[in-house]
Amino acid sequence: MSFQNPVFIPGPTNIPESLRKACDMPAIDHRSPLFGQILHPARKGVREILKSANAEIFIFPATGTGGWETALTNCLSAGDKILAARNGMFSHRWINMCERHGLDVEVVETPWGEGLPAARYEEILSADPQHDIKAVLATHNETATGVKSDIAAVRRALDAAGHPALLFVDGVSSIASMDFRMDEWGVDVAVTGSQKGFMLSAGLAIVGFSPKAVEASQNAALPRTFFDIADMRAGYANSAYPYTPAVGLLNGLNEACTMLLNEGLENVFARHHRIAEGVRAAVRAWGLDLCAADPSLYSDTVSAIRTPEGFNATDIVTHAASKYGVAFGVGLGEVAGKVFRIGHLGSLTDVMALSGIATAEMCMADLGLDITLGSGVAAAQDYYRGNTAVPRQDAA
Ligand SMILES: *Cc1c(COP(=O)(O)O)cnc(C)c1O
């Protein structure tokens, strides 16, 4: 595997040189005011990226999965009823975590490749006049299937049912890459990690709590220690942590927020959309289908590409790694062997995307699929030539 090639997995994503440097710093005293100069701007940057005026931001030394656990354990009590749809591996894992915490999950089984069933959510919420359901889970971008769901529609479902349940959103593979509107969508807990849209190594769970979620935490009885937001808040008041923070990563996060906000969030989203459209043009030229069932569901951060019946899609990923030193994503769970994934989020340019498309073509041709070399590349080139890139000074 070459260290020079970009990765095309949907996280960890490519790390820009400036962020690698920001993370590489001497030890400082994490109980000194110096640390506050890293922590507070990083939290402010995250809040801005979540498009929230007053969410409380907590950053744990963990990963996105720790962010899920933060949402559950701080807001809920054993036996609480949860509503969730299972439409891919990540929603499945979050449901599994709820069950392991003794929560009572009503699961709406949803075909993998479909988005969240907001209309079904509304029916179930409307049929709960006692408000037994305490939280609704929503995976904004199902990384396993390349499906983006409509969180505004989930909010509308809650409002139409007049239901006060909390709305927890997994934005691990969307936040900082795709439009995310915490306040406008009435999201109560937003969850992400450092290694996807924020372009850093794994190691931070990044969560935003709405005032309503913070209030719910006062009566939530699930056990929590490491992920207790009350301990974290008390630490932050003294520019510190209840334990030792990941200072280098936090410095990187601060720098990542500056980078993203300097580029302009709308430009960041437009860049992801443009790069994704090029990849999708290539997939069409190959005569292949996406796992996502409808264009309105297409994710701008990852494409899960179906391969022909009888072909093991995982072979493409194995072959790309061994022959070309390039990483693509395998299919997970129900779609294992049926799809391979091209991650196209984070620090990526048109030129980098073209190299990934070209490599996927070589692999498919090597493995005997009926792919004309250059067909996908040409389709993407056509798209990129006609849709001018916003130049980035800092794309490393
Ligand atoms: C990557 C990912 C996760 C898991 O995050 P980790 O940082 O690996 O714990 C959860 N949800 C989604 C949608 C993801 O893409």
Short mmCIF file of C-alpha atoms and ligand atoms in Angstrom, two decimals:
data_model
loop_
_atom_site.label_atom_id
_atom_site.label_comp_id
_atom_site.label_asym_id
_atom_site.label_seq_id
_atom_site.Cartn_x
_atom_site.Cartn_y
_atom_site.Cartn_z
CA MET A 1 0.00 0.00 0.00
CA SER A 2 1.44 3.35 -0.99
CA PHE A 3 1.41 6.25 1.45
CA GLN A 4 1.36 8.65 -1.50
CA ASN A 5 -2.03 7.75 -2.98
CA PRO A 6 -5.18 9.38 -1.70
CA VAL A 7 -7.62 7.10 0.10
CA PHE A 8 -11.13 6.60 -1.28
CA ILE A 9 -12.69 5.14 1.83
CA PRO A 10 -15.51 7.04 3.52
CA GLY A 11 -13.33 7.80 6.52
CA PRO A 12 -10.69 8.16 7.67
CA THR A 13 -10.29 10.74 4.94
CA ASN A 14 -7.19 12.35 3.45
CA ILE A 15 -5.44 14.61 5.94
CA PRO A 16 -4.26 17.96 4.57
CA GLU A 17 -0.64 18.85 5.34
CA SER A 18 -1.70 21.87 7.41
CA LEU A 19 -3.83 19.68 9.67
CA ARG A 20 -1.10 17.10 10.12
CA LYS A 21 1.17 19.91 11.24
CA ALA A 22 -1.46 21.34 13.57
CA CYS A 23 -1.82 17.97 15.31
CA ASP A 24 1.93 17.55 15.68
CA MET A 25 2.72 19.77 18.64
CA PRO A 26 4.81 19.69 21.78
CA ALA A 27 3.15 18.70 25.04
CA ILE A 28 1.45 21.53 26.87
CA ASP A 29 -0.12 21.64 30.29
CA HIS A 30 -3.75 20.79 29.61
CA ARG A 31 -4.74 22.55 32.82
CA SER A 32 -3.19 25.85 31.78
CA PRO A 33 -4.95 28.79 30.05
CA LEU A 34 -2.96 27.90 26.93
CA PHE A 35 -5.22 24.89 26.46
CA GLY A 36 -8.30 27.13 26.59
CA GLN A 37 -6.93 28.96 23.56
CA ILE A 38 -7.32 25.70 21.63
CA LEU A 39 -10.45 24.27 23.22
CA HIS A 40 -12.80 27.25 23.12
CA PRO A 41 -12.24 28.30 19.50
CA ALA A 42 -12.54 24.65 18.41
CA ARG A 43 -15.93 24.35 20.13
CA LYS A 44 -17.05 27.65 18.62
CA GLY A 45 -15.98 26.50 15.16
CA VAL A 46 -17.88 23.24 15.51
CA ARG A 47 -21.03 25.10 16.60
CA GLU A 48 -20.80 27.29 13.53
CA ILE A 49 -20.36 24.26 11.26
CA LEU A 50 -23.45 22.66 12.86
CA LYS A 51 -25.31 25.91 12.05
CA SER A 52 -26.40 26.32 15.61
CA ALA A 53 -26.63 29.48 17.69
CA ASN A 54 -26.72 27.90 21.12
CA ALA A 55 -25.90 24.19 20.99
CA GLU A 56 -23.46 23.12 23.68
CA ILE A 57 -20.49 21.40 22.07
CA PHE A 58 -18.72 18.51 23.80
CA ILE A 59 -15.61 16.85 22.42
CA PHE A 60 -14.50 13.52 23.86
CA PRO A 61 -11.33 11.52 23.21
CA ALA A 62 -13.28 8.79 21.39
CA THR A 63 -14.82 8.21 17.96
CA GLY A 64 -18.25 8.73 16.44
CA THR A 65 -19.46 5.61 18.24
CA GLY A 66 -18.60 7.29 21.55
CA GLY A 67 -20.70 10.22 20.34
CA TRP A 68 -23.71 7.88 19.98
CA GLU A 69 -23.14 6.65 23.53
CA THR A 70 -22.91 10.25 24.75
CA ALA A 71 -26.32 11.01 23.23
CA LEU A 72 -27.98 7.90 24.67
CA THR A 73 -26.52 7.81 28.17
CA ASN A 74 -26.91 11.52 28.88
CA CYS A 75 -30.51 11.87 27.71
CA LEU A 76 -32.23 8.55 28.47
CA SER A 77 -33.08 6.07 31.20
CA ALA A 78 -33.23 2.26 31.10
CA GLY A 79 -36.43 1.01 29.47
CA ASP A 80 -37.07 4.25 27.57
CA LYS A 81 -38.72 3.75 24.21
CA ILE A 82 -36.78 4.75 21.11
CA LEU A 83 -37.88 4.96 17.48
CA ALA A 84 -35.32 4.11 14.81
CA ALA A 85 -35.15 2.87 11.25
CA ARG A 86 -32.61 0.28 10.11
CA ASN A 87 -31.51 1.01 6.54
CA GLY A 88 -27.81 0.19 6.68
CA MET A 89 -24.91 -0.90 8.84
CA PHE A 90 -24.52 2.31 10.81
CA SER A 91 -28.17 2.68 11.77
CA HIS A 92 -28.03 -1.04 12.65
CA ARG A 93 -25.07 -0.52 14.99
CA TRP A 94 -26.70 2.44 16.72
CA ILE A 95 -29.86 0.38 17.30
CA ASN A 96 -27.71 -2.43 18.65
CA MET A 97 -26.07 0.02 21.08
CA CYS A 98 -29.50 1.15 22.31
CA GLU A 99 -30.50 -2.44 22.96
CA ARG A 100 -27.30 -3.14 24.85
CA HIS A 101 -28.08 -0.15 27.07
CA GLY A 102 -31.48 -1.61 27.95
CA LEU A 103 -33.50 0.76 25.78
CA ASP A 104 -36.68 -0.45 24.12
CA VAL A 105 -36.24 0.20 20.41
CA GLU A 106 -39.10 0.17 17.93
CA VAL A 107 -37.25 -0.62 14.72
CA VAL A 108 -38.70 0.28 11.34
CA GLU A 109 -37.05 -2.18 8.97
CA THR A 110 -36.23 -0.25 5.82
CA PRO A 111 -34.68 -1.67 2.64
CA TRP A 112 -30.96 -0.94 2.41
CA GLY A 113 -30.69 1.73 -0.28
CA GLU A 114 -33.79 3.60 0.92
CA GLY A 115 -33.82 6.72 3.10
CA LEU A 116 -35.40 7.20 6.51
CA PRO A 117 -39.18 6.58 6.37
CA ALA A 118 -40.40 9.96 7.69
CA ALA A 119 -44.06 9.17 6.89
CA ARG A 120 -43.83 5.93 8.89
CA TYR A 121 -42.19 7.84 11.75
CA GLU A 122 -45.13 10.24 11.72
CA GLU A 123 -47.67 7.37 11.92
CA ILE A 124 -45.84 5.75 14.83
CA LEU A 125 -45.40 9.05 16.69
CA SER A 126 -49.05 9.95 16.14
CA ALA A 127 -50.05 6.59 17.63
CA ASP A 128 -48.15 7.44 20.83
CA PRO A 129 -50.37 10.01 22.59
CA GLN A 130 -48.78 9.19 25.98
CA HIS A 131 -45.39 10.22 24.57
CA ASP A 132 -43.73 6.99 25.65
CA ILE A 133 -41.20 7.41 22.85
CA LYS A 134 -38.38 9.48 24.31
CA ALA A 135 -36.06 9.77 21.32
CA VAL A 136 -35.99 9.34 17.56
CA LEU A 137 -32.76 8.21 15.93
CA ALA A 138 -31.88 9.41 12.46
CA THR A 139 -28.77 8.55 10.47
CA HIS A 140 -28.34 11.54 8.17
CA ASN A 141 -25.98 9.82 5.78
CA GLU A 142 -25.94 6.00 5.78
CA THR A 143 -22.30 5.41 4.90
CA ALA A 144 -22.90 1.74 4.12
CA THR A 145 -25.31 2.42 1.27
CA GLY A 146 -24.45 5.97 0.20
CA VAL A 147 -27.92 7.19 1.15
CA LYS A 148 -28.66 10.68 2.41
CA SER A 149 -31.89 11.07 4.38
CA ASP A 150 -34.08 14.12 4.79
CA ILE A 151 -33.71 15.25 8.40
CA ALA A 152 -36.04 18.21 7.87
CA ALA A 153 -38.74 15.66 6.96
CA VAL A 154 -38.09 13.75 10.19
CA ARG A 155 -38.49 17.01 12.12
CA ARG A 156 -41.74 17.67 10.24
CA ALA A 157 -42.95 14.19 11.22
CA LEU A 158 -42.30 14.94 14.90
CA ASP A 159 -44.01 18.32 14.65
CA ALA A 160 -46.99 16.99 12.70
CA ALA A 161 -47.53 14.39 15.42
CA GLY A 162 -47.08 17.09 18.08
CA HIS A 163 -44.53 14.76 19.67
CA PRO A 164 -41.86 16.01 22.12
CA ALA A 165 -39.35 13.15 21.60
CA LEU A 166 -35.73 14.18 21.27
CA LEU A 167 -34.21 13.98 17.79
CA PHE A 168 -30.73 12.40 17.73
CA VAL A 169 -28.90 12.64 14.42
CA ASP A 170 -25.84 10.66 13.37
CA GLY A 171 -24.02 13.11 11.13
CA VAL A 172 -20.69 11.29 11.26
CA SER A 173 -20.33 11.11 7.47
CA SER A 174 -22.24 14.29 6.61
CA ILE A 175 -21.28 17.04 9.05
CA ALA A 176 -18.64 19.38 7.60
CA SER A 177 -19.17 17.89 4.11
CA MET A 178 -22.90 18.12 3.45
CA ASP A 179 -25.48 20.71 4.49
CA PHE A 180 -26.42 20.19 8.13
CA ARG A 181 -28.74 22.57 9.98
CA MET A 182 -28.92 21.72 13.65
CA ASP A 183 -31.20 24.58 14.69
CA GLU A 184 -33.42 24.73 11.61
CA TRP A 185 -34.05 20.98 11.73
CA GLY A 186 -34.59 20.98 15.49
CA VAL A 187 -31.82 18.44 16.08
CA ASP A 188 -31.34 17.75 19.80
CA VAL A 189 -28.10 15.83 19.65
CA ALA A 190 -25.82 15.93 16.61
CA VAL A 191 -23.01 13.37 16.51
CA THR A 192 -19.83 13.25 14.48
CA GLY A 193 -16.15 12.30 14.68
CA SER A 194 -12.83 13.80 13.67
CA GLN A 195 -11.87 11.48 10.82
CA LYS A 196 -14.47 12.23 8.15
CA GLY A 197 -15.54 15.76 7.19
CA PHE A 198 -13.04 17.26 9.63
CA MET A 199 -10.16 15.58 7.76
CA LEU A 200 -8.24 14.48 10.89
CA SER A 201 -7.19 11.14 12.32
CA ALA A 202 -9.77 9.24 14.31
CA GLY A 203 -9.79 10.10 17.99
CA LEU A 204 -12.47 12.68 18.72
CA ALA A 205 -16.19 12.22 19.30
CA ILE A 206 -17.80 15.58 18.54
CA VAL A 207 -21.34 16.19 19.76
CA GLY A 208 -23.71 19.13 19.91
CA PHE A 209 -26.52 19.23 22.50
CA SER A 210 -29.55 21.49 22.11
CA PRO A 211 -30.83 23.24 25.25
CA LYS A 212 -33.67 20.68 25.30
CA ALA A 213 -31.19 17.79 25.29
CA VAL A 214 -29.16 19.42 28.05
CA GLU A 215 -32.34 19.75 30.08
CA ALA A 216 -33.21 16.09 29.46
CA SER A 217 -29.80 15.11 30.79
CA GLN A 218 -30.79 16.35 34.25
CA ASN A 219 -33.27 13.49 34.69
CA ALA A 220 -31.63 10.83 32.55
CA ALA A 221 -30.66 7.82 34.63
CA LEU A 222 -28.54 5.66 32.33
CA PRO A 223 -25.10 5.19 33.91
CA ARG A 224 -22.39 7.39 32.44
CA THR A 225 -18.94 8.37 33.63
CA PHE A 226 -16.45 8.96 30.81
CA PHE A 227 -19.16 10.47 28.57
CA ASP A 228 -20.95 12.53 31.24
CA ILE A 229 -21.61 15.98 29.79
CA ALA A 230 -22.02 17.50 33.27
CA ASP A 231 -18.44 16.55 34.18
CA MET A 232 -17.29 17.82 30.81
CA ARG A 233 -19.09 21.12 31.23
CA ALA A 234 -17.54 21.60 34.68
CA GLY A 235 -14.12 20.96 33.13
CA TYR A 236 -14.70 23.39 30.25
CA ALA A 237 -15.59 26.16 32.70
CA ASN A 238 -11.94 25.96 33.80
CA SER A 239 -10.61 25.45 30.27
CA ALA A 240 -9.91 21.85 31.18
CA TYR A 241 -11.21 18.29 30.93
CA PRO A 242 -12.30 15.82 33.60
CA TYR A 243 -9.31 13.80 32.32
CA THR A 244 -6.52 14.26 29.81
CA PRO A 245 -7.67 15.74 26.50
CA ALA A 246 -6.27 14.84 23.08
CA VAL A 247 -4.58 18.22 22.77
CA GLY A 248 -2.95 17.73 19.37
CA LEU A 249 -6.18 16.52 17.77
CA LEU A 250 -8.08 19.42 19.32
CA ASN A 251 -5.52 21.81 17.86
CA GLY A 252 -6.10 20.09 14.53
CA LEU A 253 -9.85 20.41 14.94
CA ASN A 254 -9.51 24.12 15.60
CA GLU A 255 -7.45 24.45 12.43
CA ALA A 256 -9.91 22.28 10.46
CA CYS A 257 -12.81 24.52 11.48
CA THR A 258 -10.84 27.59 10.38
CA MET A 259 -10.07 25.92 7.04
CA LEU A 260 -13.69 24.92 6.42
CA LEU A 261 -15.11 28.27 7.48
CA ASN A 262 -12.53 30.14 5.38
CA GLU A 263 -13.45 28.07 2.35
CA GLY A 264 -17.08 28.86 3.21
CA LEU A 265 -19.49 26.11 4.25
CA GLU A 266 -21.60 26.53 1.12
CA ASN A 267 -18.45 26.21 -1.00
CA VAL A 268 -17.46 23.09 0.93
CA PHE A 269 -20.87 21.54 0.25
CA ALA A 270 -20.75 22.61 -3.42
CA ARG A 271 -17.30 21.06 -3.80
CA HIS A 272 -18.50 17.76 -2.34
CA HIS A 273 -21.53 17.81 -4.60
CA ARG A 274 -19.46 18.51 -7.68
CA ILE A 275 -16.92 15.79 -6.92
CA ALA A 276 -19.74 13.33 -6.19
CA GLU A 277 -21.52 14.20 -9.43
CA GLY A 278 -18.33 13.35 -11.34
CA VAL A 279 -18.13 9.97 -9.61
CA ARG A 280 -21.81 9.33 -10.38
CA ALA A 281 -21.26 10.26 -14.04
CA ALA A 282 -18.51 7.62 -14.12
CA VAL A 283 -20.77 4.99 -12.55
CA ARG A 284 -23.42 5.67 -15.20
CA ALA A 285 -20.81 5.41 -17.96
CA TRP A 286 -19.80 2.01 -16.58
CA GLY A 287 -23.41 0.89 -16.86
CA LEU A 288 -23.56 0.21 -13.12
CA ASP A 289 -26.13 1.26 -10.53
CA LEU A 290 -25.80 2.90 -7.18
CA CYS A 291 -27.19 1.21 -4.09
CA ALA A 292 -29.16 4.40 -3.34
CA ALA A 293 -32.65 3.79 -4.72
CA ASP A 294 -33.37 7.28 -6.00
CA PRO A 295 -31.35 10.34 -7.10
CA SER A 296 -32.85 12.38 -4.24
CA LEU A 297 -31.05 9.99 -1.87
CA TYR A 298 -27.59 10.23 -3.45
CA SER A 299 -24.93 10.99 -0.90
CA ASP A 300 -22.33 13.61 -1.71
CA THR A 301 -19.76 11.91 0.54
CA VAL A 302 -19.84 8.24 -0.48
CA SER A 303 -21.10 6.19 -3.42
CA ALA A 304 -21.96 2.52 -2.95
CA ILE A 305 -21.77 0.92 -6.40
CA ARG A 306 -23.54 -2.32 -7.22
CA THR A 307 -21.58 -4.84 -9.24
CA PRO A 308 -23.18 -7.44 -11.55
CA GLU A 309 -24.88 -10.51 -10.06
CA GLY A 310 -22.42 -13.34 -9.38
CA PHE A 311 -19.43 -11.01 -9.04
CA ASN A 312 -17.88 -10.43 -5.61
CA ALA A 313 -17.58 -6.66 -5.24
CA THR A 314 -15.08 -7.07 -2.40
CA ASP A 315 -12.57 -8.42 -4.95
CA ILE A 316 -12.31 -4.90 -6.40
CA VAL A 317 -11.29 -3.53 -3.02
CA THR A 318 -8.76 -6.30 -2.37
CA HIS A 319 -7.31 -6.00 -5.85
CA ALA A 320 -7.07 -2.18 -5.70
CA ALA A 321 -5.11 -2.44 -2.47
CA SER A 322 -2.74 -5.17 -3.57
CA LYS A 323 -2.10 -4.14 -7.18
CA TYR A 324 -2.44 -0.34 -7.14
CA GLY A 325 -2.02 0.63 -3.49
CA VAL A 326 -5.38 2.35 -3.44
CA ALA A 327 -8.11 2.00 -0.80
CA PHE A 328 -11.81 1.74 -1.61
CA GLY A 329 -14.54 0.72 0.83
CA VAL A 330 -16.02 -2.77 0.99
CA GLY A 331 -19.72 -3.51 1.22
CA LEU A 332 -20.94 -4.02 4.80
CA GLY A 333 -23.64 -6.25 6.26
CA GLU A 334 -26.52 -6.99 3.90
CA VAL A 335 -24.69 -5.50 0.92
CA ALA A 336 -21.33 -7.21 1.58
CA GLY A 337 -19.98 -8.54 -1.72
CA LYS A 338 -22.71 -6.73 -3.64
CA VAL A 339 -21.30 -3.21 -3.57
CA PHE A 340 -17.96 -1.47 -3.33
CA ARG A 341 -17.75 2.08 -2.10
CA ILE A 342 -15.90 5.13 -3.29
CA GLY A 343 -15.55 7.62 -0.46
CA HIS A 344 -15.41 11.18 -1.77
CA LEU A 345 -15.38 13.41 1.26
CA GLY A 346 -12.96 15.57 3.10
CA SER A 347 -9.84 16.98 1.51
CA LEU A 348 -10.42 16.02 -2.10
CA THR A 349 -10.09 17.71 -5.48
CA ASP A 350 -11.43 16.86 -8.93
CA VAL A 351 -7.97 15.64 -9.88
CA MET A 352 -7.79 13.28 -6.91
CA ALA A 353 -11.30 11.98 -7.70
CA LEU A 354 -10.25 11.29 -11.30
CA SER A 355 -7.37 9.13 -10.07
CA GLY A 356 -9.78 7.08 -7.97
CA ILE A 357 -12.20 6.64 -10.86
CA ALA A 358 -9.31 5.58 -13.13
CA THR A 359 -8.12 3.05 -10.55
CA ALA A 360 -11.59 1.57 -10.09
CA GLU A 361 -11.77 1.15 -13.87
CA MET A 362 -8.45 -0.65 -14.02
CA CYS A 363 -9.52 -3.01 -11.23
CA MET A 364 -12.86 -3.83 -12.82
CA ALA A 365 -11.19 -4.47 -16.19
CA ASP A 366 -8.48 -6.61 -14.54
CA LEU A 367 -11.18 -8.70 -12.86
CA GLY A 368 -13.04 -9.34 -16.11
CA LEU A 369 -15.97 -6.95 -15.82
CA ASP A 370 -17.15 -5.48 -19.09
CA ILE A 371 -15.74 -1.99 -18.53
CA THR A 372 -14.19 0.17 -21.24
CA LEU A 373 -11.04 1.78 -19.85
CA GLY A 374 -11.44 5.53 -19.80
CA SER A 375 -15.22 5.52 -20.04
CA GLY A 376 -15.87 6.60 -16.47
CA VAL A 377 -12.89 8.94 -16.42
CA ALA A 378 -14.14 10.65 -19.60
CA ALA A 379 -17.64 11.07 -18.18
CA ALA A 380 -16.24 12.61 -15.01
CA GLN A 381 -13.85 14.81 -16.99
CA ASP A 382 -16.76 16.12 -19.03
CA TYR A 383 -18.64 16.92 -15.87
CA TYR A 384 -15.69 18.60 -14.15
CA ARG A 385 -14.77 20.65 -17.25
CA GLY A 386 -18.28 22.03 -17.36
CA ASN A 387 -18.56 22.72 -13.64
CA THR A 388 -15.72 24.93 -12.55
CA ALA A 389 -14.05 24.07 -9.28
CA VAL A 390 -13.73 26.66 -6.54
CA PRO A 391 -9.95 26.88 -6.19
CA ARG A 392 -8.58 25.87 -2.81
CA GLN A 393 -5.28 27.30 -1.65
CA ASP A 394 -4.92 24.75 1.07
CA ALA A 395 -5.76 21.44 -0.59
CA ALA A 396 -2.69 19.42 0.15
C1 LIG B 1 -18.01 6.20 10.45
C2 LIG B 1 -19.40 6.25 10.93
C3 LIG B 1 -19.75 5.93 12.24
C4 LIG B 1 -18.77 5.35 13.22
O1 LIG B 1 -17.86 6.25 13.62
P1 LIG B 1 -16.52 5.78 14.34
O2 LIG B 1 -15.78 7.07 14.39
O3 LIG B 1 -15.90 4.72 13.50
O4 LIG B 1 -16.90 5.30 15.68
C5 LIG B 1 -21.05 6.09 12.64
N1 LIG B 1 -21.99 6.51 11.77
C6 LIG B 1 -21.71 6.80 10.51
C7 LIG B 1 -22.81 7.26 9.61
C8 LIG B 1 -20.41 6.67 10.04
O5 LIG B 1 -20.12 6.96 8.78
#
